[in-house]
Amino acid sequence: MTREEFKSAIVPLQQPFYRLARWLMNNDEDAEDISQEIILRLWKMRDRVSAYNNIKAFGLKMTRNLCLDHLKKKSRNSVELQASHDNGHSTDENRIEASDHLNLVKQLIRQLPESQQLVLQLRGVEELEIDEIAEVADMTPNNVRVVLSRARKKLKEQYEKYQ
Amino acid sequence: MKNINKTDQKELLEKFYNGETSLDEEKLLETGDDQLHPEKDLFRFFESERKVAPPSFPLEKLEGRHSFLFAAKIAASLALLVLFSYVFFNYFSKDAEAVRWVEVKTETDQKIIRLSDGSIVTLNKNGSLKYQEGFADRLVYLEGEAFFDVKRDEASPFKVFTGKATTEVLGTSFYLRWLPGSAKVELEVSEGKVAFSSHDRNLNERVFVVAGERAVYDEQSNTIRRFELFDPNLIAWKTKQLQFEDAPLKKLLEDAEGYFGVEFAFEEAVISNCRFSGTFDDPTLEQLLDALKYVLNISYEMQNGKVILKGSGC
């Protein structure tokens, strides 16, 4: 893959990588670093990269793994900080003050288990096919459908509590 | 596209909550006029998330790590090397043409590969097929699973290399599976006759396998075994058909695991003595499970992507 081909085919994928990282890290700066890092990793393997028939899914998978690594490191360094943070900030569901509907949806998604959040994002924001989500999330396609269904139902149920 | 009626919409929503809508159907829900709650808010949230973009990528990072001068020196010496080798090859070997290879890989999807001799290869997921550009020699390397439909050409046999085994045919259709790292190469012939052999010189044996037969080459024992047993479900991924004829339930579940990519959990007692006959055309997992439910009195539930089976045997 030449530099020009890489620029037009791969560099624009930074956006989906960024969106996923931003969701997982909950932080713009980390998301920028991580999504750049993934593009650079793809650049280093550019000779092999065209052999993958779905570079977007492949890159999203790399993004997710890198985010999980970062989160693991962070949680190791800040166990105490988080503990005290949790005390002062109880995640009591009733205390969510949603300024508008979109905010409410966001807060509700945040309360779902990680796998459900991931599958919802990949489907809703990135508009991936079930097979692609399966690749990124390390699940079987059937598993993806089950998790997706569970997440949507839970979300509806929670949403209706606030109406 | 925009207006869908109420009943359709209700059906769509039900599918949506079961995780069964396609992307197109989800678009239909998204653009539908009706005020849907909370689905509209969910779609609007995703739409707003989709607009999130990173600062533009610093393209200067897409260079090698070396300084310009260093790169220039490398380039100059490479140019010299290329020049020398060009002269050398032209001088000493007029016909030293580089062999170019074409490699087709699959990950999550199957691919149908039409070769220039008219043969058609269906390559299953996670596979790779390699052949020389032009395909004059009718020779391919396979990793993974594939179904071959080979165009007849008596003058030029079609060869497939898989690990240490070679499959040679004039024109037939057959299925081959070799997973890299595995000691076994599996062959099943649907039509015609296939010569199956090992690369190993010790095994000076060519086994002819005909339609309706299977053969397995085992690298460890260095043997080829031939069976007069044809298992149509080996190529269910291609035919989209699962066939069972008085099949033990255990075999049925193994085939279904491979076909649907799910895992079954059950106690041995559940499946003891149960057998099943029937053919499924392009089935969903639920259709298959419902059939088992009625015929064998087995109940099932899904848990974390696993299918848990309960029953008391037959």
Tab-separated table of C-alpha atoms in Angstrom:
chain	number	residue	atom	x	y	z
A	1	MET	CA	0.000	0.000	0.000
A	2	THR	CA	1.492	3.366	-1.009
A	3	ARG	CA	1.435	6.450	1.177
A	4	GLU	CA	-1.299	7.970	-1.005
A	5	GLU	CA	-3.458	4.855	-0.850
A	6	PHE	CA	-2.965	4.697	2.889
A	7	LYS	CA	-3.915	8.351	3.231
A	8	SER	CA	-7.167	7.932	1.372
A	9	ALA	CA	-8.187	4.461	2.568
A	10	ILE	CA	-6.909	4.141	6.121
A	11	VAL	CA	-6.384	7.576	7.666
A	12	PRO	CA	-10.135	8.428	7.498
A	13	LEU	CA	-10.754	5.381	9.706
A	14	GLN	CA	-9.256	7.373	12.552
A	15	GLN	CA	-12.718	8.825	13.072
A	16	PRO	CA	-14.469	5.549	13.990
A	17	PHE	CA	-11.439	4.513	16.048
A	18	TYR	CA	-11.599	7.855	17.847
A	19	ARG	CA	-15.319	7.555	18.518
A	20	LEU	CA	-14.961	4.102	20.009
A	21	ALA	CA	-11.937	5.082	22.104
A	22	ARG	CA	-13.707	8.208	23.315
A	23	TRP	CA	-16.646	6.164	24.439
A	24	LEU	CA	-14.526	3.555	26.184
A	25	MET	CA	-12.065	5.979	27.781
A	26	ASN	CA	-14.625	8.715	28.431
A	27	ASN	CA	-11.916	11.219	27.601
A	28	ASP	CA	-11.057	13.159	24.407
A	29	GLU	CA	-7.318	13.291	24.909
A	30	ASP	CA	-6.869	9.567	25.463
A	31	ALA	CA	-9.117	8.924	22.496
A	32	GLU	CA	-6.972	11.096	20.267
A	33	ASP	CA	-3.754	9.382	21.379
A	34	ILE	CA	-5.176	5.905	21.024
A	35	SER	CA	-6.788	6.434	17.630
A	36	GLN	CA	-3.552	7.979	16.312
A	37	GLU	CA	-1.602	5.075	17.687
A	38	ILE	CA	-3.838	2.597	15.834
A	39	ILE	CA	-3.364	4.450	12.532
A	40	LEU	CA	0.404	4.390	13.094
A	41	ARG	CA	0.316	0.661	13.849
A	42	LEU	CA	-1.623	0.076	10.638
A	43	TRP	CA	0.913	2.213	8.810
A	44	LYS	CA	3.734	0.004	10.072
A	45	MET	CA	1.940	-3.064	8.795
A	46	ARG	CA	0.724	-1.403	5.601
A	47	ASP	CA	2.197	-4.140	3.395
A	48	ARG	CA	0.023	-6.744	5.041
A	49	VAL	CA	-2.978	-4.579	5.704
A	50	SER	CA	-4.618	-4.887	2.297
A	51	ALA	CA	-4.901	-8.634	2.839
A	52	TYR	CA	-7.488	-8.037	5.558
A	53	ASN	CA	-10.864	-7.761	3.938
A	54	ASN	CA	-12.289	-5.641	6.694
A	55	ILE	CA	-9.715	-3.161	7.907
A	56	LYS	CA	-12.281	-1.080	9.777
A	57	ALA	CA	-13.387	-3.997	11.955
A	58	PHE	CA	-9.779	-5.069	12.409
A	59	GLY	CA	-8.774	-1.554	13.502
A	60	LEU	CA	-11.754	-1.230	15.837
A	61	LYS	CA	-10.719	-4.476	17.458
A	62	MET	CA	-7.179	-3.130	17.928
A	63	THR	CA	-8.667	0.080	19.327
A	64	ARG	CA	-10.768	-1.773	21.841
A	65	ASN	CA	-7.809	-3.885	22.977
A	66	LEU	CA	-5.585	-0.858	23.386
A	67	CYS	CA	-8.286	0.954	25.379
A	68	LEU	CA	-8.714	-2.043	27.661
A	69	ASP	CA	-4.942	-2.112	28.232
A	70	HIS	CA	-4.952	1.572	29.147
A	71	LEU	CA	-7.925	1.181	31.445
A	72	LYS	CA	-6.261	-1.731	33.200
A	73	LYS	CA	-3.112	0.302	33.787
A	74	LYS	CA	-5.127	3.270	34.986
A	75	SER	CA	-7.192	1.269	37.423
A	76	ARG	CA	-4.024	-0.252	38.870
A	77	ASN	CA	-2.591	3.223	39.483
A	78	SER	CA	-5.671	4.744	40.966
A	79	VAL	CA	-7.428	2.161	43.062
A	80	GLU	CA	-7.565	4.388	46.120
A	81	LEU	CA	-8.640	7.434	44.221
A	82	GLN	CA	-11.541	5.560	42.695
A	83	ALA	CA	-12.641	4.119	45.992
A	84	SER	CA	-12.994	7.535	47.587
A	85	HIS	CA	-14.565	8.882	44.441
A	86	ASP	CA	-17.191	6.187	44.601
A	87	ASN	CA	-18.102	7.089	48.136
A	88	GLY	CA	-18.762	10.696	47.454
A	89	HIS	CA	-20.622	10.005	44.265
A	90	SER	CA	-23.104	7.259	44.699
A	91	THR	CA	-24.401	5.980	41.390
A	92	ASP	CA	-27.935	5.978	42.627
A	93	GLU	CA	-30.050	5.753	39.491
A	94	ASN	CA	-32.602	8.258	40.722
A	95	ARG	CA	-30.043	10.999	40.998
A	96	ILE	CA	-29.477	11.323	37.298
A	97	GLU	CA	-30.561	14.744	36.253
A	98	ALA	CA	-30.886	14.521	32.528
A	99	SER	CA	-30.965	17.935	30.958
A	100	ASP	CA	-32.491	16.456	27.840
A	101	HIS	CA	-33.435	13.174	26.248
A	102	LEU	CA	-30.127	12.566	24.526
A	103	ASN	CA	-28.292	13.059	27.746
A	104	LEU	CA	-30.608	10.627	29.436
A	105	VAL	CA	-29.992	8.018	26.743
A	106	LYS	CA	-26.271	8.487	27.179
A	107	GLN	CA	-26.440	8.114	30.945
A	108	LEU	CA	-28.571	5.006	30.630
A	109	ILE	CA	-26.185	3.396	28.146
A	110	ARG	CA	-23.327	4.125	30.521
A	111	GLN	CA	-25.037	2.046	33.185
A	112	LEU	CA	-25.154	-1.073	31.004
A	113	PRO	CA	-22.475	-3.787	31.230
A	114	GLU	CA	-19.407	-3.103	29.090
A	115	SER	CA	-20.223	-5.741	26.457
A	116	GLN	CA	-23.722	-4.320	25.959
A	117	GLN	CA	-22.368	-0.772	25.647
A	118	LEU	CA	-19.807	-1.909	23.104
A	119	VAL	CA	-22.287	-3.790	20.942
A	120	LEU	CA	-24.782	-0.904	21.045
A	121	GLN	CA	-22.111	1.593	19.994
A	122	LEU	CA	-20.757	-0.564	17.181
A	123	ARG	CA	-24.247	-1.101	15.829
A	124	GLY	CA	-25.738	2.313	16.427
A	125	VAL	CA	-22.841	4.654	15.789
A	126	GLU	CA	-20.577	2.655	13.481
A	127	GLU	CA	-23.419	0.805	11.764
A	128	LEU	CA	-21.492	-2.457	11.598
A	129	GLU	CA	-22.998	-5.740	10.458
A	130	ILE	CA	-23.467	-8.444	13.095
A	131	ASP	CA	-20.486	-10.424	11.769
A	132	GLU	CA	-18.261	-7.382	12.028
A	133	ILE	CA	-19.358	-6.669	15.578
A	134	ALA	CA	-18.636	-10.298	16.403
A	135	GLU	CA	-15.075	-9.799	15.179
A	136	VAL	CA	-14.487	-6.583	17.120
A	137	ALA	CA	-16.112	-7.771	20.334
A	138	ASP	CA	-14.727	-11.325	20.254
A	139	MET	CA	-18.142	-12.940	20.304
A	140	THR	CA	-20.025	-15.289	18.047
A	141	PRO	CA	-22.564	-13.581	15.763
A	142	ASN	CA	-25.343	-15.232	17.687
A	143	ASN	CA	-23.962	-13.956	20.930
A	144	VAL	CA	-23.917	-10.453	19.452
A	145	ARG	CA	-27.626	-10.663	18.630
A	146	VAL	CA	-28.408	-11.838	22.142
A	147	VAL	CA	-26.366	-9.073	23.778
A	148	LEU	CA	-27.806	-6.454	21.424
A	149	SER	CA	-31.336	-7.570	22.178
A	150	ARG	CA	-30.696	-7.547	25.905
A	151	ALA	CA	-29.152	-4.060	25.768
A	152	ARG	CA	-32.025	-2.583	23.765
A	153	LYS	CA	-34.653	-4.086	26.037
A	154	LYS	CA	-32.893	-2.941	29.194
A	155	LEU	CA	-32.496	0.534	27.778
A	156	LYS	CA	-36.190	0.803	26.945
A	157	GLU	CA	-37.129	-0.450	30.393
A	158	GLN	CA	-34.841	2.061	32.125
A	159	TYR	CA	-35.914	4.886	29.850
A	160	GLU	CA	-39.552	4.333	30.649
A	161	LYS	CA	-38.803	4.714	34.349
A	162	TYR	CA	-37.796	8.304	33.744
A	163	GLN	CA	-40.785	9.292	31.677
B	1	MET	CA	-39.282	3.922	2.021
B	2	LYS	CA	-40.355	6.587	4.466
B	3	ASN	CA	-43.837	5.670	5.468
B	4	ILE	CA	-44.358	2.268	6.904
B	5	ASN	CA	-47.697	1.235	8.255
B	6	LYS	CA	-48.410	0.567	11.879
B	7	THR	CA	-48.421	-3.224	11.736
B	8	ASP	CA	-45.141	-3.331	9.827
B	9	GLN	CA	-43.699	-0.948	12.331
B	10	LYS	CA	-44.839	-3.062	15.233
B	11	GLU	CA	-43.255	-6.109	13.673
B	12	LEU	CA	-40.061	-4.221	12.980
B	13	LEU	CA	-39.871	-3.008	16.563
B	14	GLU	CA	-40.295	-6.522	17.835
B	15	LYS	CA	-37.455	-7.685	15.586
B	16	PHE	CA	-35.417	-4.689	16.719
B	17	TYR	CA	-35.753	-5.675	20.355
B	18	ASN	CA	-34.865	-9.248	19.529
B	19	GLY	CA	-31.649	-8.069	17.876
B	20	GLU	CA	-32.838	-9.375	14.519
B	21	THR	CA	-33.277	-6.256	12.388
B	22	SER	CA	-30.889	-5.603	9.503
B	23	LEU	CA	-29.110	-2.267	9.171
B	24	ASP	CA	-31.599	-1.270	6.449
B	25	GLU	CA	-34.538	-2.050	8.671
B	26	GLU	CA	-33.012	-0.003	11.457
B	27	LYS	CA	-32.690	2.912	9.022
B	28	LEU	CA	-36.365	2.472	8.258
B	29	LEU	CA	-37.194	2.817	11.944
B	30	GLU	CA	-34.856	5.770	12.227
B	31	THR	CA	-36.417	7.702	9.353
B	32	GLY	CA	-40.025	6.651	10.013
B	33	ASP	CA	-42.344	9.608	10.592
B	34	ASP	CA	-44.027	8.337	13.684
B	35	GLN	CA	-43.014	9.536	17.055
B	36	LEU	CA	-41.430	6.478	18.529
B	37	HIS	CA	-40.249	6.557	22.101
B	38	PRO	CA	-37.663	5.790	23.233
B	39	GLU	CA	-36.297	4.471	19.933
B	40	LYS	CA	-36.181	7.909	18.280
B	41	ASP	CA	-34.085	9.269	21.130
B	42	LEU	CA	-31.739	6.337	20.851
B	43	PHE	CA	-31.295	6.914	17.123
B	44	ARG	CA	-30.835	10.637	17.660
B	45	PHE	CA	-28.210	9.944	20.262
B	46	PHE	CA	-26.299	7.666	17.885
B	47	GLU	CA	-26.560	10.282	15.163
B	48	SER	CA	-25.045	12.916	17.416
B	49	GLU	CA	-22.259	10.513	18.405
B	50	ARG	CA	-21.545	9.828	14.737
B	51	LYS	CA	-20.669	13.490	14.275
B	52	VAL	CA	-17.878	13.293	16.808
B	53	ALA	CA	-14.558	13.587	14.992
B	54	PRO	CA	-10.933	13.694	16.097
B	55	PRO	CA	-8.564	16.567	15.283
B	56	SER	CA	-7.083	15.886	11.854
B	57	PHE	CA	-4.394	13.254	11.753
B	58	PRO	CA	-0.786	14.544	11.704
B	59	LEU	CA	0.217	13.120	8.327
B	60	GLU	CA	3.898	13.890	8.881
B	61	LYS	CA	3.892	10.931	11.255
B	62	LEU	CA	3.459	8.616	8.302
B	63	GLU	CA	7.158	8.685	7.456
B	64	GLY	CA	9.939	6.329	8.339
B	65	ARG	CA	11.738	7.127	11.549
B	66	HIS	CA	14.938	8.224	9.832
B	67	SER	CA	16.098	11.665	8.866
B	68	PHE	CA	15.870	12.816	5.303
B	69	LEU	CA	19.620	12.494	4.766
B	70	PHE	CA	19.634	8.952	6.075
B	71	ALA	CA	16.676	8.095	3.903
B	72	ALA	CA	18.412	9.604	0.883
B	73	LYS	CA	21.495	7.496	1.485
B	74	ILE	CA	19.395	4.365	1.808
B	75	ALA	CA	17.552	5.259	-1.366
B	76	ALA	CA	20.787	5.795	-3.252
B	77	SER	CA	22.260	2.488	-2.176
B	78	LEU	CA	19.009	0.695	-2.954
B	79	ALA	CA	18.986	2.219	-6.412
B	80	LEU	CA	22.500	0.944	-6.994
B	81	LEU	CA	21.583	-2.492	-5.761
B	82	VAL	CA	18.552	-2.612	-7.998
B	83	LEU	CA	20.631	-1.517	-10.957
B	84	PHE	CA	23.228	-4.204	-10.289
B	85	SER	CA	20.729	-6.964	-9.798
B	86	TYR	CA	18.879	-5.919	-12.918
B	87	VAL	CA	22.058	-6.071	-14.969
B	88	PHE	CA	23.043	-9.321	-13.302
B	89	PHE	CA	19.746	-11.062	-13.953
B	90	ASN	CA	19.521	-9.848	-17.499
B	91	TYR	CA	23.011	-11.023	-18.155
B	92	PHE	CA	22.887	-14.426	-16.557
B	93	SER	CA	19.307	-15.525	-16.750
B	94	LYS	CA	17.221	-14.269	-19.575
B	95	ASP	CA	14.117	-16.024	-18.343
B	96	ALA	CA	14.300	-15.271	-14.642
B	97	GLU	CA	10.850	-13.819	-14.402
B	98	ALA	CA	9.634	-13.167	-10.902
B	99	VAL	CA	6.728	-15.373	-9.910
B	100	ARG	CA	3.882	-13.305	-8.628
B	101	TRP	CA	1.414	-14.822	-6.201
B	102	VAL	CA	-2.168	-13.902	-5.683
B	103	GLU	CA	-3.569	-14.536	-2.226
B	104	VAL	CA	-7.246	-14.393	-1.352
B	105	LYS	CA	-8.054	-14.327	2.353
B	106	THR	CA	-11.315	-14.534	4.225
B	107	GLU	CA	-12.073	-13.510	7.782
B	108	THR	CA	-15.691	-13.320	8.784
B	109	ASP	CA	-17.231	-13.999	5.376
B	110	GLN	CA	-17.079	-16.636	2.687
B	111	LYS	CA	-15.730	-15.762	-0.722
B	112	ILE	CA	-16.373	-17.229	-4.128
B	113	ILE	CA	-13.232	-17.203	-6.244
B	114	ARG	CA	-13.503	-17.644	-10.002
B	115	LEU	CA	-10.205	-18.848	-11.390
B	116	SER	CA	-9.194	-18.083	-14.946
B	117	ASP	CA	-9.522	-21.748	-16.033
B	118	GLY	CA	-13.232	-21.645	-15.193
B	119	SER	CA	-12.946	-23.453	-11.873
B	120	ILE	CA	-14.820	-22.042	-8.908
B	121	VAL	CA	-13.602	-22.163	-5.336
B	122	THR	CA	-15.848	-21.318	-2.385
B	123	LEU	CA	-13.571	-20.376	0.478
B	124	ASN	CA	-15.067	-20.544	3.961
B	125	LYS	CA	-14.339	-18.057	6.771
B	126	ASN	CA	-10.800	-17.665	8.091
B	127	GLY	CA	-9.242	-19.216	5.014
B	128	SER	CA	-6.576	-18.426	2.471
B	129	LEU	CA	-6.105	-19.486	-1.140
B	130	LYS	CA	-2.862	-18.762	-2.968
B	131	TYR	CA	-2.016	-19.228	-6.622
B	132	GLN	CA	0.358	-17.869	-9.242
B	133	GLU	CA	-0.770	-14.882	-11.203
B	134	GLY	CA	-2.254	-16.005	-14.489
B	135	PHE	CA	-3.010	-19.434	-13.061
B	136	ALA	CA	-1.404	-21.253	-16.009
B	137	ASP	CA	-0.342	-24.257	-13.926
B	138	ARG	CA	-3.692	-25.003	-12.196
B	139	LEU	CA	-2.065	-25.192	-8.789
B	140	VAL	CA	-3.328	-23.678	-5.542
B	141	TYR	CA	-2.371	-23.627	-1.880
B	142	LEU	CA	-5.211	-23.829	0.606
B	143	GLU	CA	-5.402	-23.023	4.289
B	144	GLY	CA	-8.782	-23.494	5.930
B	145	GLU	CA	-11.907	-24.919	4.350
B	146	ALA	CA	-13.014	-24.762	0.750
B	147	PHE	CA	-15.294	-26.376	-1.771
B	148	PHE	CA	-13.833	-26.831	-5.258
B	149	ASP	CA	-15.756	-27.050	-8.483
B	150	VAL	CA	-13.029	-27.843	-10.981
B	151	LYS	CA	-13.396	-27.292	-14.708
B	152	ARG	CA	-12.444	-30.409	-16.632
B	153	ASP	CA	-9.117	-30.295	-18.485
B	154	GLU	CA	-7.611	-33.699	-19.243
B	155	ALA	CA	-4.332	-32.180	-20.342
B	156	SER	CA	-3.673	-30.313	-17.142
B	157	PRO	CA	-4.502	-31.707	-13.716
B	158	PHE	CA	-5.704	-29.288	-11.051
B	159	LYS	CA	-3.685	-29.570	-7.845
B	160	VAL	CA	-4.408	-28.395	-4.327
B	161	PHE	CA	-1.666	-28.346	-1.707
B	162	THR	CA	-2.772	-28.472	1.921
B	163	GLY	CA	-0.076	-28.966	4.539
B	164	LYS	CA	1.668	-32.162	3.552
B	165	ALA	CA	-1.097	-33.518	1.351
B	166	THR	CA	-1.815	-33.030	-2.327
B	167	THR	CA	-5.163	-33.455	-4.007
B	168	GLU	CA	-5.089	-33.931	-7.742
B	169	VAL	CA	-8.032	-33.934	-10.096
B	170	LEU	CA	-8.953	-33.551	-13.734
B	171	GLY	CA	-12.413	-32.146	-13.162
B	172	THR	CA	-14.793	-32.811	-10.295
B	173	SER	CA	-16.141	-31.160	-7.222
B	174	PHE	CA	-14.891	-31.804	-3.740
B	175	TYR	CA	-14.445	-30.337	-0.282
B	176	LEU	CA	-11.099	-29.947	1.480
B	177	ARG	CA	-10.188	-28.800	4.952
B	178	TRP	CA	-6.787	-28.171	6.443
B	179	LEU	CA	-6.308	-25.855	9.390
B	180	PRO	CA	-2.709	-24.654	9.608
B	181	GLY	CA	-1.039	-26.355	12.535
B	182	SER	CA	-3.414	-29.285	12.350
B	183	ALA	CA	-2.092	-32.741	11.490
B	184	LYS	CA	-5.208	-33.693	9.563
B	185	VAL	CA	-6.314	-32.939	6.037
B	186	GLU	CA	-9.913	-33.878	5.293
B	187	LEU	CA	-11.332	-34.547	1.859
B	188	GLU	CA	-14.854	-35.280	0.753
B	189	VAL	CA	-15.745	-35.872	-2.878
B	190	SER	CA	-19.134	-34.847	-4.294
B	191	GLU	CA	-18.552	-35.651	-7.936
B	192	GLY	CA	-16.005	-37.555	-10.039
B	193	LYS	CA	-12.724	-38.960	-8.819
B	194	VAL	CA	-9.826	-37.415	-6.901
B	195	ALA	CA	-6.249	-38.585	-6.361
B	196	PHE	CA	-5.151	-37.881	-2.790
B	197	SER	CA	-1.492	-38.236	-1.764
B	198	SER	CA	1.122	-37.129	0.733
B	199	HIS	CA	4.190	-35.015	-0.063
B	200	ASP	CA	6.141	-37.385	2.086
B	201	ARG	CA	8.307	-39.627	-0.049
B	202	ASN	CA	7.944	-42.541	2.365
B	203	LEU	CA	4.325	-42.689	1.665
B	204	ASN	CA	4.383	-43.626	-1.948
B	205	GLU	CA	0.719	-44.016	-2.067
B	206	ARG	CA	-1.951	-42.332	-4.087
B	207	VAL	CA	-5.421	-42.993	-2.881
B	208	PHE	CA	-8.271	-42.573	-5.306
B	209	VAL	CA	-11.367	-41.204	-3.688
B	210	VAL	CA	-14.634	-41.230	-5.616
B	211	ALA	CA	-17.934	-39.411	-5.259
B	212	GLY	CA	-19.676	-40.134	-1.979
B	213	GLU	CA	-16.444	-40.957	-0.180
B	214	ARG	CA	-14.287	-39.250	2.380
B	215	ALA	CA	-10.593	-39.515	3.121
B	216	VAL	CA	-8.445	-38.198	5.935
B	217	TYR	CA	-4.697	-37.760	5.770
B	218	ASP	CA	-3.039	-37.890	9.180
B	219	GLU	CA	0.402	-36.315	9.298
B	220	GLN	CA	1.379	-37.977	12.583
B	221	SER	CA	0.767	-41.543	11.499
B	222	ASN	CA	1.493	-40.587	7.884
B	223	THR	CA	-1.473	-42.510	6.610
B	224	ILE	CA	-4.446	-41.874	4.390
B	225	ARG	CA	-7.689	-43.469	5.451
B	226	ARG	CA	-10.635	-43.757	3.132
B	227	PHE	CA	-14.249	-44.028	4.275
B	228	GLU	CA	-17.352	-44.880	2.334
B	229	LEU	CA	-19.189	-42.320	4.380
B	230	PHE	CA	-20.359	-39.095	2.966
B	231	ASP	CA	-21.252	-36.365	5.411
B	232	PRO	CA	-23.258	-33.649	3.639
B	233	ASN	CA	-22.986	-31.401	6.688
B	234	LEU	CA	-19.267	-30.860	6.134
B	235	ILE	CA	-20.252	-28.408	3.427
B	236	ALA	CA	-23.393	-27.108	5.129
B	237	TRP	CA	-21.691	-23.687	5.276
B	238	LYS	CA	-21.860	-23.674	1.472
B	239	THR	CA	-25.102	-25.519	0.748
B	240	LYS	CA	-26.975	-23.838	3.662
B	241	GLN	CA	-28.523	-27.199	4.338
B	242	LEU	CA	-28.210	-29.461	7.362
B	243	GLN	CA	-29.161	-33.097	6.770
B	244	PHE	CA	-29.599	-35.772	9.392
B	245	GLU	CA	-30.482	-39.375	8.848
B	246	ASP	CA	-31.042	-41.240	12.055
B	247	ALA	CA	-28.212	-39.139	13.468
B	248	PRO	CA	-27.249	-39.369	17.136
B	249	LEU	CA	-28.153	-36.125	18.871
B	250	LYS	CA	-24.527	-35.597	19.821
B	251	LYS	CA	-23.490	-35.533	16.165
B	252	LEU	CA	-26.375	-33.213	15.336
B	253	LEU	CA	-25.279	-30.759	18.024
B	254	GLU	CA	-21.659	-30.858	16.820
B	255	ASP	CA	-22.766	-30.036	13.287
B	256	ALA	CA	-25.056	-27.280	14.551
B	257	GLU	CA	-22.272	-25.770	16.661
B	258	GLY	CA	-20.093	-25.466	13.583
B	259	TYR	CA	-22.906	-24.165	11.412
B	260	PHE	CA	-24.359	-21.549	13.760
B	261	GLY	CA	-21.192	-20.708	15.661
B	262	VAL	CA	-22.854	-21.360	19.011
B	263	GLU	CA	-21.994	-23.495	21.974
B	264	PHE	CA	-24.307	-26.078	23.487
B	265	ALA	CA	-24.280	-27.081	27.111
B	266	PHE	CA	-26.033	-30.223	28.292
B	267	GLU	CA	-25.652	-33.177	30.557
B	268	GLU	CA	-24.830	-36.523	29.039
B	269	ALA	CA	-28.201	-37.907	30.175
B	270	VAL	CA	-30.036	-35.343	28.045
B	271	ILE	CA	-28.744	-36.720	24.803
B	272	SER	CA	-28.460	-40.396	25.571
B	273	ASN	CA	-30.174	-42.596	23.000
B	274	CYS	CA	-31.675	-39.634	21.125
B	275	ARG	CA	-31.556	-39.789	17.346
B	276	PHE	CA	-32.932	-37.448	14.766
B	277	SER	CA	-33.846	-37.530	11.081
B	278	GLY	CA	-34.659	-34.491	9.036
B	279	THR	CA	-33.398	-31.876	6.612
B	280	PHE	CA	-33.201	-28.152	7.279
B	281	ASP	CA	-32.955	-25.633	4.456
B	282	ASP	CA	-31.202	-22.427	5.461
B	283	PRO	CA	-32.427	-22.843	9.046
B	284	THR	CA	-32.204	-20.395	11.898
B	285	LEU	CA	-30.938	-21.705	15.212
B	286	GLU	CA	-34.421	-21.303	16.667
B	287	GLN	CA	-35.998	-23.425	13.934
B	288	LEU	CA	-33.592	-26.238	14.620
B	289	LEU	CA	-34.061	-25.994	18.380
B	290	ASP	CA	-37.848	-25.941	18.043
B	291	ALA	CA	-37.712	-29.094	15.951
B	292	LEU	CA	-35.687	-30.811	18.691
B	293	LYS	CA	-38.107	-29.514	21.263
B	294	TYR	CA	-41.096	-31.137	19.576
B	295	VAL	CA	-39.503	-34.317	18.324
B	296	LEU	CA	-37.220	-35.190	21.229
B	297	ASN	CA	-38.961	-33.363	24.046
B	298	ILE	CA	-35.946	-31.237	24.822
B	299	SER	CA	-36.259	-27.731	26.227
B	300	TYR	CA	-33.709	-25.005	25.646
B	301	GLU	CA	-32.745	-21.566	26.811
B	302	MET	CA	-30.093	-19.076	25.750
B	303	GLN	CA	-27.626	-17.908	28.339
B	304	ASN	CA	-24.697	-15.642	27.480
B	305	GLY	CA	-24.695	-16.937	23.939
B	306	LYS	CA	-24.681	-20.541	25.129
B	307	VAL	CA	-27.627	-22.780	24.441
B	308	ILE	CA	-28.542	-24.796	27.494
B	309	LEU	CA	-30.422	-28.014	26.725
B	310	LYS	CA	-32.572	-29.836	29.193
B	311	GLY	CA	-34.335	-33.143	28.826
B	312	SER	CA	-34.417	-36.664	30.101
B	313	GLY	CA	-33.088	-38.676	27.219
B	314	CYS	CA	-34.974	-40.856	24.756
